[in-house]
């Protein structure tokens, strides 16, 4: 017979206890590598993937399920650092890194072409000619002129037109002279870095010297086209407080990343440069002795 009043019967203590155990029992989960049995424990690292379990360990429960619990020993364990990572952090007695250098060794002395433009208290850091791609256009014109005018001279010689043949040869000599001038101009064109400024010196007959103090450089960047990345050259752009300057854009500089590191280090870490150069000088003296 049902309850005439329509109200459910009062549960006894045993029924209530079983119901609470069932409601509070952890819900098993599964993952491909461990199979069923990982419970939804409150201590499980929230938002972490199943593979990111450092600092946690399995714990068997009385119900037969397994749960993630915090492993305090793992959390207190110091981080593991490899020898390669430590090599980049080690320094010598002078505070200089002992790891692999990021820039190539500096030249000791400027060439005679550059030395005349440096004042006595200025520290020379290096000089660079522009990348050979700077000569691509003159060289291609010279090659094309050689083939075209050579073919034309041979054709005119067969037509017994000596005057035109001579004109073609003169034109070829003129083109080759222009190419030689461009090559010489490239050779005397130098980008110079010191501890106080950057300079560009160029010109054969008319010399042009442009410079910018490092203290006034407010922004510097270099750009590389796909061809520049393949051939390892770039264009440097220097800004100086929005003012007009004699030196702003320098094209076709070789090893732009190497050069960028040198200029930035000279701007922000001049003491480190001096310490490295002093160390290299001492090592060279020891080797010479």
mmCIF file of N, CA and C in Angstrom, residues 77-160:
data_model
loop_
_atom_site.group_PDB
_atom_site.id
_atom_site.type_symbol
_atom_site.label_atom_id
_atom_site.label_comp_id
_atom_site.label_asym_id
_atom_site.label_seq_id
_atom_site.Cartn_x
_atom_site.Cartn_y
_atom_site.Cartn_z
ATOM 1 N N UNK A 77 61.987 20.674 -5.132
ATOM 2 C CA UNK A 77 63.204 20.272 -5.811
ATOM 3 C C UNK A 77 63.710 21.411 -6.696
ATOM 4 N N UNK A 78 64.994 21.771 -6.687
ATOM 5 C CA UNK A 78 65.502 22.872 -7.524
ATOM 6 C C UNK A 78 65.400 22.540 -9.003
ATOM 7 N N UNK A 79 65.268 23.552 -9.878
ATOM 8 C CA UNK A 79 65.165 23.287 -11.320
ATOM 9 C C UNK A 79 66.439 22.671 -11.870
ATOM 10 N N UNK A 80 66.277 21.829 -12.891
ATOM 11 C CA UNK A 80 67.411 21.172 -13.529
ATOM 12 C C UNK A 80 67.918 22.040 -14.675
ATOM 13 N N UNK A 81 69.194 22.422 -14.655
ATOM 14 C CA UNK A 81 69.806 23.258 -15.696
ATOM 15 C C UNK A 81 70.928 22.470 -16.337
ATOM 16 N N UNK A 82 70.910 22.416 -17.660
ATOM 17 C CA UNK A 82 71.917 21.646 -18.383
ATOM 18 C C UNK A 82 73.241 22.396 -18.411
ATOM 19 N N UNK A 83 74.299 21.671 -18.813
ATOM 20 C CA UNK A 83 75.628 22.276 -18.919
ATOM 21 C C UNK A 83 75.666 23.348 -19.998
ATOM 22 N N UNK A 84 74.908 23.137 -21.108
ATOM 23 C CA UNK A 84 74.883 24.136 -22.176
ATOM 24 C C UNK A 84 74.282 25.446 -21.681
ATOM 25 N N UNK A 85 73.231 25.350 -20.838
ATOM 26 C CA UNK A 85 72.621 26.561 -20.307
ATOM 27 C C UNK A 85 73.556 27.255 -19.316
ATOM 28 N N UNK A 86 74.266 26.476 -18.509
ATOM 29 C CA UNK A 86 75.195 27.069 -17.561
ATOM 30 C C UNK A 86 76.365 27.750 -18.256
ATOM 31 N N UNK A 87 76.774 27.201 -19.426
ATOM 32 C CA UNK A 87 77.916 27.780 -20.141
ATOM 33 C C UNK A 87 77.650 29.217 -20.549
ATOM 34 N N UNK A 88 76.389 29.526 -20.870
ATOM 35 C CA UNK A 88 76.069 30.892 -21.255
ATOM 36 C C UNK A 88 75.967 31.855 -20.091
ATOM 37 N N UNK A 89 75.992 31.338 -18.826
ATOM 38 C CA UNK A 89 75.873 32.190 -17.654
ATOM 39 C C UNK A 89 77.202 32.410 -16.935
ATOM 40 N N UNK A 90 78.205 31.621 -17.248
ATOM 41 C CA UNK A 90 79.473 31.718 -16.538
ATOM 42 C C UNK A 90 80.250 32.961 -16.974
ATOM 43 N N UNK A 91 80.925 33.574 -16.030
ATOM 44 C CA UNK A 91 81.755 34.749 -16.308
ATOM 45 C C UNK A 91 83.116 34.522 -15.694
ATOM 46 N N UNK A 92 84.099 35.275 -16.183
ATOM 47 C CA UNK A 92 85.433 35.164 -15.628
ATOM 48 C C UNK A 92 85.616 36.176 -14.494
ATOM 49 N N UNK A 93 86.855 36.327 -14.046
ATOM 50 C CA UNK A 93 87.127 37.215 -12.908
ATOM 51 C C UNK A 93 86.797 38.673 -13.203
ATOM 52 N N UNK A 94 86.882 39.072 -14.461
ATOM 53 C CA UNK A 94 86.571 40.450 -14.827
ATOM 54 C C UNK A 94 85.103 40.682 -15.090
ATOM 55 N N UNK A 95 84.284 39.622 -14.976
ATOM 56 C CA UNK A 95 82.856 39.759 -15.218
ATOM 57 C C UNK A 95 82.444 39.570 -16.651
ATOM 58 N N UNK A 96 83.371 39.151 -17.523
ATOM 59 C CA UNK A 96 83.060 38.945 -18.931
ATOM 60 C C UNK A 96 82.564 37.521 -19.142
ATOM 61 N N UNK A 97 81.527 37.328 -19.997
ATOM 62 C CA UNK A 97 81.035 35.977 -20.256
ATOM 63 C C UNK A 97 82.122 35.105 -20.863
ATOM 64 N N UNK A 98 82.136 33.834 -20.435
ATOM 65 C CA UNK A 98 83.114 32.883 -20.971
ATOM 66 C C UNK A 98 82.531 32.033 -22.083
ATOM 67 N N UNK A 99 81.260 32.232 -22.434
ATOM 68 C CA UNK A 99 80.634 31.430 -23.472
ATOM 69 C C UNK A 99 81.035 31.879 -24.865
ATOM 70 N N UNK A 100 80.327 31.360 -25.868
ATOM 71 C CA UNK A 100 80.622 31.665 -27.266
ATOM 72 C C UNK A 100 80.361 33.130 -27.570
ATOM 73 N N UNK A 101 81.295 33.774 -28.249
ATOM 74 C CA UNK A 101 81.127 35.178 -28.615
ATOM 75 C C UNK A 101 80.051 35.319 -29.666
ATOM 76 N N UNK A 102 79.276 36.416 -29.566
ATOM 77 C CA UNK A 102 78.252 36.671 -30.559
ATOM 78 C C UNK A 102 78.737 37.600 -31.666
ATOM 79 N N UNK A 103 79.913 38.206 -31.499
ATOM 80 C CA UNK A 103 80.461 39.083 -32.521
ATOM 81 C C UNK A 103 81.860 38.616 -32.860
ATOM 82 N N UNK A 104 82.303 38.929 -34.045
ATOM 83 C CA UNK A 104 83.630 38.537 -34.495
ATOM 84 C C UNK A 104 84.689 39.423 -33.846
ATOM 85 N N UNK A 105 85.941 38.969 -33.807
ATOM 86 C CA UNK A 105 86.995 39.792 -33.198
ATOM 87 C C UNK A 105 87.132 41.129 -33.897
ATOM 88 N N UNK A 106 87.460 42.153 -33.127
ATOM 89 C CA UNK A 106 87.636 43.491 -33.681
ATOM 90 C C UNK A 106 89.021 43.658 -34.274
ATOM 91 N N UNK A 107 89.121 44.528 -35.282
ATOM 92 C CA UNK A 107 90.415 44.847 -35.864
ATOM 93 C C UNK A 107 91.210 45.726 -34.894
ATOM 94 N N UNK A 108 92.515 45.557 -34.896
ATOM 95 C CA UNK A 108 93.351 46.304 -33.964
ATOM 96 C C UNK A 108 93.598 47.740 -34.419
ATOM 97 N N UNK A 109 93.891 47.922 -35.704
ATOM 98 C CA UNK A 109 94.284 49.232 -36.204
ATOM 99 C C UNK A 109 93.479 49.587 -37.446
ATOM 100 N N UNK A 110 93.156 50.857 -37.623
ATOM 101 C CA UNK A 110 92.474 51.265 -38.849
ATOM 102 C C UNK A 110 93.427 51.295 -40.025
ATOM 103 N N UNK A 111 92.891 51.202 -41.232
ATOM 104 C CA UNK A 111 93.710 51.348 -42.427
ATOM 105 C C UNK A 111 94.108 52.818 -42.598
ATOM 106 N N UNK A 112 95.076 53.053 -43.443
ATOM 107 C CA UNK A 112 95.523 54.427 -43.673
ATOM 108 C C UNK A 112 94.416 55.286 -44.275
ATOM 109 N N UNK A 113 93.485 54.640 -44.981
ATOM 110 C CA UNK A 113 92.364 55.369 -45.565
ATOM 111 C C UNK A 113 91.464 55.961 -44.491
ATOM 112 N N UNK A 114 91.341 55.266 -43.363
ATOM 113 C CA UNK A 114 90.415 55.668 -42.301
ATOM 114 C C UNK A 114 91.120 56.436 -41.195
ATOM 115 N N UNK A 115 92.385 56.126 -40.926
ATOM 116 C CA UNK A 115 93.085 56.699 -39.778
ATOM 117 C C UNK A 115 93.131 58.224 -39.825
ATOM 118 N N UNK A 116 93.155 58.805 -41.003
ATOM 119 C CA UNK A 116 93.273 60.259 -41.106
ATOM 120 C C UNK A 116 92.023 60.981 -40.608
ATOM 121 N N UNK A 117 90.902 60.240 -40.482
ATOM 122 C CA UNK A 117 89.649 60.879 -40.061
ATOM 123 C C UNK A 117 89.335 60.648 -38.582
ATOM 124 N N UNK A 118 90.243 60.034 -37.825
ATOM 125 C CA UNK A 118 90.016 59.758 -36.410
ATOM 126 C C UNK A 118 90.864 60.690 -35.563
ATOM 127 N N UNK A 119 90.291 61.258 -34.488
ATOM 128 C CA UNK A 119 91.079 62.107 -33.614
ATOM 129 C C UNK A 119 91.761 61.264 -32.533
ATOM 130 N N UNK A 120 92.776 61.785 -31.886
ATOM 131 C CA UNK A 120 93.667 60.958 -31.049
ATOM 132 C C UNK A 120 92.966 60.212 -29.920
ATOM 133 N N UNK A 121 91.963 60.814 -29.281
ATOM 134 C CA UNK A 121 91.319 60.166 -28.135
ATOM 135 C C UNK A 121 90.182 59.226 -28.536
ATOM 136 N N UNK A 122 90.002 59.028 -29.821
ATOM 137 C CA UNK A 122 88.909 58.185 -30.312
ATOM 138 C C UNK A 122 89.371 56.732 -30.402
ATOM 139 N N UNK A 123 88.539 55.808 -29.972
ATOM 140 C CA UNK A 123 88.869 54.383 -30.006
ATOM 141 C C UNK A 123 88.260 53.751 -31.262
ATOM 142 N N UNK A 124 89.125 53.203 -32.084
ATOM 143 C CA UNK A 124 88.693 52.563 -33.334
ATOM 144 C C UNK A 124 88.060 51.203 -33.038
ATOM 145 N N UNK A 125 86.913 50.910 -33.673
ATOM 146 C CA UNK A 125 86.216 49.641 -33.474
ATOM 147 C C UNK A 125 86.112 48.774 -34.729
ATOM 148 N N UNK A 126 86.208 49.357 -35.887
ATOM 149 C CA UNK A 126 86.144 48.546 -37.094
ATOM 150 C C UNK A 126 85.703 49.358 -38.303
ATOM 151 N N UNK A 127 85.971 48.800 -39.470
ATOM 152 C CA UNK A 127 85.541 49.423 -40.729
ATOM 153 C C UNK A 127 85.093 48.323 -41.688
ATOM 154 N N UNK A 128 84.142 48.665 -42.541
ATOM 155 C CA UNK A 128 83.554 47.679 -43.448
ATOM 156 C C UNK A 128 83.343 48.288 -44.829
ATOM 157 N N UNK A 129 83.706 47.526 -45.842
ATOM 158 C CA UNK A 129 83.309 47.886 -47.209
ATOM 159 C C UNK A 129 81.890 47.386 -47.438
ATOM 160 N N UNK A 130 81.213 47.971 -48.390
ATOM 161 C CA UNK A 130 79.861 47.522 -48.703
ATOM 162 C C UNK A 130 79.912 46.128 -49.336
ATOM 163 N N UNK A 131 78.809 45.439 -49.248
ATOM 164 C CA UNK A 131 78.710 44.091 -49.796
ATOM 165 C C UNK A 131 78.944 44.126 -51.315
ATOM 166 N N UNK A 132 79.446 42.997 -51.856
ATOM 167 C CA UNK A 132 79.746 42.966 -53.293
ATOM 168 C C UNK A 132 78.502 43.150 -54.146
ATOM 169 N N UNK A 133 77.308 42.939 -53.572
ATOM 170 C CA UNK A 133 76.090 43.146 -54.356
ATOM 171 C C UNK A 133 75.950 44.615 -54.764
ATOM 172 N N UNK A 134 76.669 45.502 -54.074
ATOM 173 C CA UNK A 134 76.678 46.923 -54.439
ATOM 174 C C UNK A 134 77.219 47.120 -55.851
ATOM 175 N N UNK A 135 78.026 46.168 -56.330
ATOM 176 C CA UNK A 135 78.614 46.256 -57.676
ATOM 177 C C UNK A 135 77.824 45.472 -58.717
ATOM 178 N N UNK A 136 76.678 44.918 -58.343
ATOM 179 C CA UNK A 136 75.951 44.042 -59.265
ATOM 180 C C UNK A 136 75.565 44.770 -60.553
ATOM 181 N N UNK A 137 75.012 45.971 -60.424
ATOM 182 C CA UNK A 137 74.566 46.699 -61.628
ATOM 183 C C UNK A 137 75.730 47.057 -62.550
ATOM 184 N N UNK A 138 76.815 47.684 -62.073
ATOM 185 C CA UNK A 138 77.936 47.966 -62.989
ATOM 186 C C UNK A 138 78.517 46.719 -63.640
ATOM 187 N N UNK A 139 78.657 45.642 -62.897
ATOM 188 C CA UNK A 139 79.232 44.425 -63.465
ATOM 189 C C UNK A 139 78.323 43.818 -64.531
ATOM 190 N N UNK A 140 77.026 43.833 -64.295
ATOM 191 C CA UNK A 140 76.104 43.303 -65.311
ATOM 192 C C UNK A 140 76.129 44.161 -66.568
ATOM 193 N N UNK A 141 76.221 45.479 -66.389
ATOM 194 C CA UNK A 141 76.307 46.360 -67.568
ATOM 195 C C UNK A 141 77.596 46.092 -68.331
ATOM 196 N N UNK A 142 78.703 45.904 -67.636
ATOM 197 C CA UNK A 142 79.969 45.613 -68.305
ATOM 198 C C UNK A 142 79.918 44.299 -69.075
ATOM 199 N N UNK A 143 79.310 43.267 -68.485
ATOM 200 C CA UNK A 143 79.210 41.973 -69.174
ATOM 201 C C UNK A 143 78.326 42.085 -70.403
ATOM 202 N N UNK A 144 77.171 42.776 -70.245
ATOM 203 C CA UNK A 144 76.267 42.933 -71.384
ATOM 204 C C UNK A 144 76.931 43.735 -72.502
ATOM 205 N N UNK A 145 77.652 44.806 -72.157
ATOM 206 C CA UNK A 145 78.329 45.616 -73.170
ATOM 207 C C UNK A 145 79.397 44.811 -73.892
ATOM 208 N N UNK A 146 80.083 43.945 -73.181
ATOM 209 C CA UNK A 146 81.117 43.128 -73.819
ATOM 210 C C UNK A 146 80.526 42.217 -74.884
ATOM 211 N N UNK A 147 79.418 41.535 -74.553
ATOM 212 C CA UNK A 147 78.806 40.632 -75.525
ATOM 213 C C UNK A 147 78.195 41.386 -76.701
ATOM 214 N N UNK A 148 77.455 42.468 -76.388
ATOM 215 C CA UNK A 148 76.759 43.194 -77.462
ATOM 216 C C UNK A 148 77.756 43.891 -78.380
ATOM 217 N N UNK A 149 78.680 44.648 -77.808
ATOM 218 C CA UNK A 149 79.623 45.385 -78.644
ATOM 219 C C UNK A 149 80.624 44.456 -79.316
ATOM 220 N N UNK A 150 80.952 43.332 -78.674
ATOM 221 C CA UNK A 150 81.819 42.355 -79.337
ATOM 222 C C UNK A 150 81.157 41.770 -80.568
ATOM 223 N N UNK A 151 79.873 41.413 -80.434
ATOM 224 C CA UNK A 151 79.147 40.873 -81.597
ATOM 225 C C UNK A 151 79.017 41.946 -82.682
ATOM 226 N N UNK A 152 78.716 43.211 -82.250
ATOM 227 C CA UNK A 152 78.550 44.286 -83.221
ATOM 228 C C UNK A 152 79.863 44.576 -83.949
ATOM 229 N N UNK A 153 80.969 44.550 -83.237
ATOM 230 C CA UNK A 153 82.267 44.813 -83.872
ATOM 231 C C UNK A 153 82.577 43.738 -84.902
ATOM 232 N N UNK A 154 82.312 42.490 -84.572
ATOM 233 C CA UNK A 154 82.545 41.412 -85.541
ATOM 234 C C UNK A 154 81.662 41.551 -86.764
ATOM 235 N N UNK A 155 80.409 41.934 -86.557
ATOM 236 C CA UNK A 155 79.498 42.096 -87.692
ATOM 237 C C UNK A 155 79.944 43.251 -88.586
ATOM 238 N N UNK A 156 80.332 44.398 -87.971
ATOM 239 C CA UNK A 156 80.746 45.552 -88.761
ATOM 240 C C UNK A 156 82.063 45.296 -89.482
ATOM 241 N N UNK A 157 82.942 44.489 -88.865
ATOM 242 C CA UNK A 157 84.206 44.168 -89.538
ATOM 243 C C UNK A 157 83.948 43.382 -90.808
ATOM 244 N N UNK A 158 82.941 42.522 -90.838
ATOM 245 C CA UNK A 158 82.606 41.768 -92.045
ATOM 246 C C UNK A 158 81.986 42.634 -93.115
ATOM 247 N N UNK A 159 81.424 43.773 -92.718
ATOM 248 C CA UNK A 159 80.801 44.678 -93.679
ATOM 249 C C UNK A 159 81.773 45.724 -94.222
ATOM 250 N N UNK A 160 83.027 45.608 -93.819
ATOM 251 C CA UNK A 160 84.062 46.528 -94.279
ATOM 252 C C UNK A 160 83.708 47.979 -93.949
#
